[in-house]
PDB file of C-alpha atoms in Angstrom:
ATOM      1  CA  MET A 207       0.000   0.000   0.000  1.00 45.00           C
ATOM      2  CA  LYS A 208       1.501   3.323  -1.033  1.00 50.00           C
ATOM      3  CA  PRO A 209       1.509   6.346   1.304  1.00 51.00           C
ATOM      4  CA  ASP A 210      -1.069   8.151  -0.864  1.00 53.00           C
ATOM      5  CA  LEU A 211      -3.442   5.203  -0.443  1.00 49.00           C
ATOM      6  CA  ILE A 212      -3.254   5.463   3.344  1.00 61.00           C
ATOM      7  CA  ALA A 213      -4.885   8.865   3.055  1.00 71.00           C
ATOM      8  CA  GLN A 214      -7.720   7.152   1.199  1.00 75.00           C
ATOM      9  CA  LEU A 215      -8.756   5.013   4.156  1.00 83.00           C
ATOM     10  CA  PRO A 216     -12.520   5.279   4.684  1.00 88.00           C
ATOM     11  CA  ARG A 217     -13.409   7.765   7.379  1.00 88.00           C
ATOM     12  CA  THR A 218     -14.672   5.104   9.791  1.00 91.00           C
ATOM     13  CA  GLN A 219     -11.438   3.118   9.492  1.00 92.00           C
ATOM     14  CA  ARG A 220      -9.260   6.180   9.906  1.00 90.00           C
ATOM     15  CA  GLU A 221     -11.216   7.214  13.007  1.00 92.00           C
ATOM     16  CA  ALA A 222     -10.877   3.670  14.377  1.00 94.00           C
ATOM     17  CA  VAL A 223      -7.092   3.857  14.023  1.00 94.00           C
ATOM     18  CA  GLU A 224      -6.943   7.342  15.538  1.00 93.00           C
ATOM     19  CA  SER A 225      -8.940   6.252  18.595  1.00 95.00           C
ATOM     20  CA  ALA A 226      -7.400   2.792  19.018  1.00 96.00           C
ATOM     21  CA  GLY A 227      -4.523   3.912  21.217  1.00 95.00           C
ATOM     22  CA  TYR A 228      -6.819   5.600  23.714  1.00 95.00           C
ATOM     23  CA  ARG A 229      -9.160   2.617  23.752  1.00 96.00           C
ATOM     24  CA  ILE A 230      -6.334   0.162  24.318  1.00 96.00           C
ATOM     25  CA  VAL A 231      -5.222   2.192  27.338  1.00 94.00           C
ATOM     26  CA  ARG A 232      -8.785   2.077  28.680  1.00 95.00           C
ATOM     27  CA  TRP A 233      -8.858  -1.686  28.059  1.00 96.00           C
ATOM     28  CA  VAL A 234      -5.646  -2.164  30.067  1.00 94.00           C
ATOM     29  CA  ALA A 235      -7.110  -0.218  32.994  1.00 94.00           C
ATOM     30  CA  ALA A 236     -10.380  -2.187  32.879  1.00 96.00           C
ATOM     31  CA  ARG A 237      -8.470  -5.456  32.684  1.00 96.00           C
ATOM     32  CA  GLU A 238      -6.643  -4.572  35.908  1.00 95.00           C
ATOM     33  CA  VAL A 239     -10.023  -4.031  37.581  1.00 96.00           C
ATOM     34  CA  LEU A 240     -11.170  -7.445  36.356  1.00 97.00           C
ATOM     35  CA  GLN A 241      -8.044  -9.085  37.749  1.00 96.00           C
ATOM     36  CA  ALA A 242      -8.591  -7.437  41.125  1.00 96.00           C
ATOM     37  CA  ARG A 243     -12.235  -8.531  41.302  1.00 96.00           C
ATOM     38  CA  VAL A 244     -11.408 -12.138  40.482  1.00 96.00           C
ATOM     39  CA  SER A 245      -8.451 -12.203  42.888  1.00 94.00           C
ATOM     40  CA  LYS A 246     -10.650 -10.889  45.699  1.00 95.00           C
ATOM     41  CA  GLY A 247     -13.423 -13.378  44.954  1.00 92.00           C
ATOM     42  CA  ARG A 248     -15.917 -10.719  43.934  1.00 94.00           C
ATOM     43  CA  ILE A 249     -17.004 -12.764  40.928  1.00 91.00           C
ATOM     44  CA  ALA A 250     -18.667 -15.806  42.433  1.00 88.00           C
ATOM     45  CA  GLY A 251     -19.973 -19.159  41.263  1.00 91.00           C
ATOM     46  CA  LEU A 252     -19.100 -20.942  38.049  1.00 88.00           C
ATOM     47  CA  LEU A 253     -18.061 -17.714  36.325  1.00 91.00           C
ATOM     48  CA  GLY A 254     -15.643 -16.967  39.158  1.00 93.00           C
ATOM     49  CA  GLU A 255     -14.100 -20.428  38.866  1.00 93.00           C
ATOM     50  CA  PHE A 256     -13.919 -20.094  35.100  1.00 93.00           C
ATOM     51  CA  MET A 257     -12.237 -16.703  35.327  1.00 95.00           C
ATOM     52  CA  THR A 258      -9.791 -17.826  38.017  1.00 95.00           C
ATOM     53  CA  HIS A 259      -8.619 -20.628  35.748  1.00 94.00           C
ATOM     54  CA  TRP A 260      -8.206 -18.574  32.591  1.00 95.00           C
ATOM     55  CA  LEU A 261      -6.662 -15.534  34.263  1.00 95.00           C
ATOM     56  CA  SER A 262      -4.043 -17.837  35.770  1.00 94.00           C
ATOM     57  CA  LEU A 263      -2.962 -18.617  32.179  1.00 93.00           C
ATOM     58  CA  ALA A 264      -2.949 -15.009  30.994  1.00 91.00           C
ATOM     59  CA  PRO A 265       0.285 -13.062  30.477  1.00 85.00           C
ATOM     60  CA  ALA A 266       1.017 -10.038  32.639  1.00 82.00           C
ATOM     61  CA  VAL A 267      -0.955  -7.065  31.361  1.00 77.00           C
ATOM     62  CA  GLU A 268       1.258  -4.190  30.286  1.00 69.00           C
ATOM     63  CA  ALA A 269       1.036  -1.050  28.171  1.00 59.00           C
ATOM     64  CA  ASP A 270       4.224   0.763  27.247  1.00 63.00           C
ATOM     65  CA  SER A 271       4.391   4.532  27.508  1.00 67.00           C
ATOM     66  CA  GLU A 272       5.376   4.519  23.823  1.00 80.00           C
ATOM     67  CA  LEU A 273       2.413   2.657  22.385  1.00 93.00           C
ATOM     68  CA  TRP A 274       2.349   1.186  18.896  1.00 95.00           C
ATOM     69  CA  LEU A 275      -0.253  -1.002  17.222  1.00 96.00           C
ATOM     70  CA  SER A 276      -0.499  -2.888  13.953  1.00 96.00           C
ATOM     71  CA  PHE A 277      -3.665  -3.504  11.969  1.00 95.00           C
ATOM     72  CA  ASP A 278      -4.685  -5.886   9.225  1.00 94.00           C
ATOM     73  CA  TYR A 279      -6.595  -4.038   6.539  1.00 92.00           C
ATOM     74  CA  ALA A 280      -8.578  -5.754   3.768  1.00 90.00           C
ATOM     75  CA  LEU A 281      -8.818  -3.312   0.881  1.00 83.00           C
ATOM     76  CA  ASP A 282     -11.555  -5.204  -0.926  1.00 82.00           C
ATOM     77  CA  GLN A 283     -13.779  -5.295   2.176  1.00 83.00           C
ATOM     78  CA  ALA A 284     -12.705  -2.027   3.822  1.00 83.00           C
ATOM     79  CA  LYS A 285     -12.289  -4.012   7.047  1.00 90.00           C
ATOM     80  CA  LEU A 286      -9.773  -3.271   9.761  1.00 94.00           C
ATOM     81  CA  LYS A 287      -8.666  -5.558  12.610  1.00 95.00           C
ATOM     82  CA  LEU A 288      -6.068  -5.240  15.340  1.00 96.00           C
ATOM     83  CA  ALA A 289      -3.090  -7.487  14.560  1.00 94.00           C
ATOM     84  CA  GLY A 290      -0.625  -6.774  17.368  1.00 93.00           C
ATOM     85  CA  GLY A 291       1.242  -4.092  19.231  1.00 94.00           C
ATOM     86  CA  SER A 292       3.335  -3.165  22.236  1.00 92.00           C
ATOM     87  CA  ALA A 293       0.459  -3.605  24.712  1.00 91.00           C
ATOM     88  CA  THR A 294       0.079  -7.172  25.964  1.00 90.00           C
ATOM     89  CA  LEU A 295      -3.652  -7.141  25.277  1.00 92.00           C
ATOM     90  CA  ALA A 296      -3.043  -6.367  21.610  1.00 92.00           C
ATOM     91  CA  GLN A 297      -0.968  -9.535  21.236  1.00 90.00           C
ATOM     92  CA  SER A 298      -2.846 -12.078  23.352  1.00 93.00           C
ATOM     93  CA  PRO A 299      -5.577 -14.314  21.865  1.00 93.00           C
ATOM     94  CA  LEU A 300      -6.631 -15.178  25.414  1.00 95.00           C
ATOM     95  CA  GLU A 301      -7.247 -11.511  26.199  1.00 95.00           C
ATOM     96  CA  GLN A 302      -9.129 -11.100  22.928  1.00 95.00           C
ATOM     97  CA  ALA A 303     -11.374 -14.007  23.914  1.00 95.00           C
ATOM     98  CA  LEU A 304     -12.027 -12.428  27.331  1.00 96.00           C
ATOM     99  CA  LEU A 305     -13.083  -9.189  25.640  1.00 97.00           C
ATOM    100  CA  HIS A 306     -15.592 -11.103  23.506  1.00 96.00           C
ATOM    101  CA  LEU A 307     -16.818 -13.398  26.312  1.00 94.00           C
ATOM    102  CA  PRO A 308     -20.619 -12.894  26.585  1.00 92.00           C
ATOM    103  CA  ALA A 309     -20.600 -13.375  30.373  1.00 92.00           C
ATOM    104  CA  LEU A 310     -18.267 -10.383  30.777  1.00 96.00           C
ATOM    105  CA  ARG A 311     -20.248  -8.019  28.563  1.00 96.00           C
ATOM    106  CA  PRO A 312     -21.848  -6.149  31.527  1.00 96.00           C
ATOM    107  CA  PHE A 313     -18.421  -5.705  33.118  1.00 97.00           C
ATOM    108  CA  TRP A 314     -16.729  -4.387  29.981  1.00 98.00           C
ATOM    109  CA  SER A 315     -19.673  -2.132  29.147  1.00 97.00           C
ATOM    110  CA  GLN A 316     -19.446  -0.510  32.560  1.00 97.00           C
ATOM    111  CA  GLU A 317     -15.690  -0.237  32.884  1.00 97.00           C
ATOM    112  CA  LEU A 318     -14.947   0.795  29.306  1.00 97.00           C
ATOM    113  CA  ARG A 319     -18.231   2.610  28.665  1.00 96.00           C
ATOM    114  CA  LEU A 320     -20.465   1.058  26.027  1.00 96.00           C
ATOM    115  CA  GLN A 321     -19.220   3.179  23.120  1.00 96.00           C
ATOM    116  CA  HIS A 322     -15.592   2.178  23.630  1.00 97.00           C
ATOM    117  CA  PHE A 323     -16.488  -1.452  24.347  1.00 98.00           C
ATOM    118  CA  GLU A 324     -18.413  -1.776  21.097  1.00 97.00           C
ATOM    119  CA  ALA A 325     -15.614  -0.079  19.170  1.00 97.00           C
ATOM    120  CA  LEU A 326     -13.049  -2.482  20.634  1.00 97.00           C
ATOM    121  CA  ARG A 327     -15.241  -5.489  19.865  1.00 96.00           C
ATOM    122  CA  ASN A 328     -15.380  -4.354  16.235  1.00 95.00           C
ATOM    123  CA  LEU A 329     -11.621  -3.825  16.113  1.00 97.00           C
ATOM    124  CA  VAL A 330     -10.311  -6.817  18.087  1.00 97.00           C
ATOM    125  CA  PRO A 331     -10.434 -10.201  16.269  1.00 94.00           C
ATOM    126  CA  GLN A 332     -12.936 -12.604  17.778  1.00 92.00           C
ATOM    127  CA  ALA A 333     -11.579 -15.520  19.787  1.00 93.00           C
ATOM    128  CA  TRP A 334     -13.088 -18.274  21.904  1.00 92.00           C
ATOM    129  CA  LEU A 335     -11.829 -19.977  25.074  1.00 92.00           C
ATOM    130  CA  LEU A 336     -12.273 -23.687  24.394  1.00 89.00           C
ATOM    131  CA  ASP A 337     -14.113 -25.257  27.303  1.00 82.00           C
ATOM    132  CA  SER A 338     -15.220 -28.872  27.564  1.00 75.00           C
ATOM    133  CA  ALA A 339     -18.265 -27.857  29.648  1.00 74.00           C
ATOM    134  CA  GLU A 340     -21.607 -28.334  27.920  1.00 74.00           C
ATOM    135  CA  VAL A 341     -23.312 -25.348  26.336  1.00 73.00           C
ATOM    136  CA  PRO A 342     -26.595 -24.668  28.226  1.00 73.00           C
ATOM    137  CA  PRO A 343     -29.749 -26.094  26.569  1.00 75.00           C
ATOM    138  CA  GLY A 344     -31.208 -23.702  24.036  1.00 73.00           C
ATOM    139  CA  ALA A 345     -28.000 -21.678  23.777  1.00 77.00           C
ATOM    140  CA  VAL A 346     -25.422 -21.479  21.013  1.00 78.00           C
ATOM    141  CA  ILE A 347     -21.772 -20.510  21.018  1.00 82.00           C
ATOM    142  CA  GLN A 348     -21.810 -16.833  20.124  1.00 81.00           C
ATOM    143  CA  GLY A 349     -20.177 -16.060  16.833  1.00 79.00           C
ATOM    144  CA  LEU A 350     -20.104 -19.718  15.790  1.00 76.00           C
ATOM    145  CA  GLY A 351     -23.787 -20.593  15.977  1.00 77.00           C
ATOM    146  CA  LYS A 352     -23.151 -24.119  17.284  1.00 76.00           C
ATOM    147  CA  VAL A 353     -24.929 -25.822  20.195  1.00 73.00           C
ATOM    148  CA  SER A 354     -21.807 -27.661  21.367  1.00 74.00           C
ATOM    149  CA  TRP A 355     -18.061 -27.441  20.936  1.00 76.00           C
ATOM    150  CA  GLU A 356     -18.069 -30.907  19.397  1.00 72.00           C
ATOM    151  CA  ARG A 357     -20.100 -29.521  16.513  1.00 70.00           C
ATOM    152  CA  VAL A 358     -17.649 -26.743  15.795  1.00 72.00           C
ATOM    153  CA  PRO A 359     -15.785 -27.831  12.662  1.00 61.00           C
ATOM    154  CA  GLN A 360     -12.037 -27.925  12.657  1.00 51.00           C
ATOM    155  CA  LEU A 361     -11.716 -24.620  10.869  1.00 52.00           C
ATOM    156  CA  ARG A 362      -8.535 -25.088   8.920  1.00 52.00           C
ATOM    157  CA  GLU A 363      -8.937 -22.174   6.542  1.00 54.00           C
ATOM    158  CA  GLN A 364      -6.138 -19.647   6.537  1.00 52.00           C
ATOM    159  CA  GLU A 365      -8.010 -17.226   8.793  1.00 72.00           C
ATOM    160  CA  TRP A 366      -8.573 -19.701  11.689  1.00 79.00           C
ATOM    161  CA  GLU A 367      -6.155 -21.230  14.190  1.00 85.00           C
ATOM    162  CA  ILE A 368      -6.246 -23.093  17.495  1.00 88.00           C
ATOM    163  CA  LEU A 369      -3.579 -21.940  19.928  1.00 90.00           C
ATOM    164  CA  ASP A 370      -2.656 -22.982  23.445  1.00 87.00           C
ATOM    165  CA  SER A 371      -2.121 -20.379  26.165  1.00 82.00           C
ATOM    166  CA  ARG A 372       1.561 -20.107  25.191  1.00 80.00           C
ATOM    167  CA  GLY A 373       0.735 -19.305  21.586  1.00 82.00           C
ATOM    168  CA  ARG A 374       1.613 -22.698  20.116  1.00 87.00           C
ATOM    169  CA  VAL A 375      -0.514 -23.833  17.172  1.00 87.00           C
ATOM    170  CA  LEU A 376      -2.586 -26.966  17.828  1.00 86.00           C
ATOM    171  CA  THR A 377      -4.005 -29.221  15.123  1.00 82.00           C
ATOM    172  CA  ASP A 378      -5.942 -31.863  17.066  1.00 83.00           C
ATOM    173  CA  TRP A 379      -9.417 -30.580  17.976  1.00 81.00           C
ATOM    174  CA  PRO A 380     -10.350 -33.173  20.678  1.00 83.00           C
ATOM    175  CA  SER A 381      -7.038 -32.709  22.479  1.00 85.00           C
ATOM    176  CA  ALA A 382      -7.315 -28.935  22.304  1.00 85.00           C
ATOM    177  CA  LEU A 383     -10.824 -29.064  23.733  1.00 83.00           C
ATOM    178  CA  ALA A 384      -9.844 -31.398  26.558  1.00 85.00           C
ATOM    179  CA  SER A 385      -6.713 -29.467  27.545  1.00 88.00           C
ATOM    180  CA  ASN A 386      -8.720 -26.518  28.916  1.00 88.00           C
ATOM    181  CA  ASP A 387      -6.042 -24.034  27.903  1.00 92.00           C
ATOM    182  CA  SER A 388      -6.725 -23.555  24.198  1.00 92.00           C
ATOM    183  CA  ILE A 389      -8.146 -20.661  22.223  1.00 93.00           C
ATOM    184  CA  LEU A 390      -9.853 -20.701  18.835  1.00 90.00           C
ATOM    185  CA  THR A 391      -8.714 -17.567  17.024  1.00 90.00           C
ATOM    186  CA  SER A 392      -9.779 -15.722  13.909  1.00 86.00           C
ATOM    187  CA  ARG A 393      -7.997 -13.136  11.857  1.00 82.00           C
ATOM    188  CA  LEU A 394      -8.660 -10.978   8.843  1.00 84.00           C
ATOM    189  CA  VAL A 395      -6.999 -12.065   5.619  1.00 82.00           C
ATOM    190  CA  SER A 396      -5.596  -8.673   4.715  1.00 84.00           C
ATOM    191  CA  ASN A 397      -3.953  -6.974   1.773  1.00 84.00           C
ATOM    192  CA  VAL A 398      -2.097  -4.463   3.913  1.00 89.00           C
ATOM    193  CA  VAL A 399      -0.592  -4.182   7.379  1.00 92.00           C
ATOM    194  CA  LEU A 400      -0.734  -0.704   8.895  1.00 94.00           C
ATOM    195  CA  ASN A 401       1.565   0.356  11.720  1.00 94.00           C
ATOM    196  CA  ALA A 402       0.482   3.165  14.030  1.00 94.00           C
ATOM    197  CA  SER A 403       2.349   4.867  16.863  1.00 94.00           C
ATOM    198  CA  TYR A 404       0.737   6.841  19.670  1.00 94.00           C
ATOM    199  CA  GLY A 405       1.872   9.304  22.299  1.00 92.00           C
ATOM    200  CA  ARG A 406       0.438  11.786  24.763  1.00 91.00           C
ATOM    201  CA  ASN A 407      -0.142  15.431  23.956  1.00 91.00           C
ATOM    202  CA  ASP A 408       0.254  18.360  26.342  1.00 92.00           C
ATOM    203  CA  LYS A 409      -3.178  17.536  27.804  1.00 91.00           C
ATOM    204  CA  ASP A 410      -2.050  13.955  28.537  1.00 89.00           C
ATOM    205  CA  GLN A 411      -4.428  12.595  25.896  1.00 91.00           C
ATOM    206  CA  VAL A 412      -3.422   9.524  23.882  1.00 93.00           C
ATOM    207  CA  VAL A 413      -3.184  10.611  20.243  1.00 92.00           C
ATOM    208  CA  LEU A 414      -2.046   9.120  16.952  1.00 92.00           C
ATOM    209  CA  ARG A 415       1.507  10.196  16.085  1.00 91.00           C
ATOM    210  CA  SER A 416       2.096   8.366  12.819  1.00 89.00           C
ATOM    211  CA  LEU A 417       0.494   5.850  10.476  1.00 90.00           C
ATOM    212  CA  GLU A 418       2.239   3.979   7.707  1.00 89.00           C
ATOM    213  CA  ALA A 419       2.033   0.776   5.709  1.00 88.00           C
ATOM    214  CA  ALA A 420       4.419  -2.057   6.516  1.00 85.00           C
ATOM    215  CA  PRO A 421       6.996  -2.669   3.783  1.00 78.00           C
TER     216      PRO A 421
END
């Protein structure tokens, strides 16, 4: 993608990139609140047990003062997805799955504010924490439309992967499901990778400093 084409990003995509740094910082702060609540036992019952397990596998949450993010951009679809960055949350499929977890929607909506939560959900690739527990009767796995994990096909297309909590690629679906530490991930098949850097202005606001296409 040539520099002059970057300027041709659709307005919604450009605004998403401009605001992403600020929203990532908010996400880091909200994630620290979540960790504290789980550690103090303020999330009870099965959800509390579930969260205790998965948070024990999560990497330490960090956000560098010099923040940079990368994005996959599909020119033909005008779609933009977060692909990585200096903040731990931007790199971790497990954290992406927590952001998309339906049971945590009320928490994220409150801590992030609904506008920022919805924007992050649109920007962050969807991921699923693979759990051998049965899906409740009448429910489906959100985003997959299946009534059980066993019915989720082994999605081997280029845009799907199964990873363990250390980021290793897994190929055996039953073993991944039984291990209770695996994440089904999705990504955008992109034409272009955009790299953005962010800093703070004199009002301490997180702002976009530069945006360019990867070589």
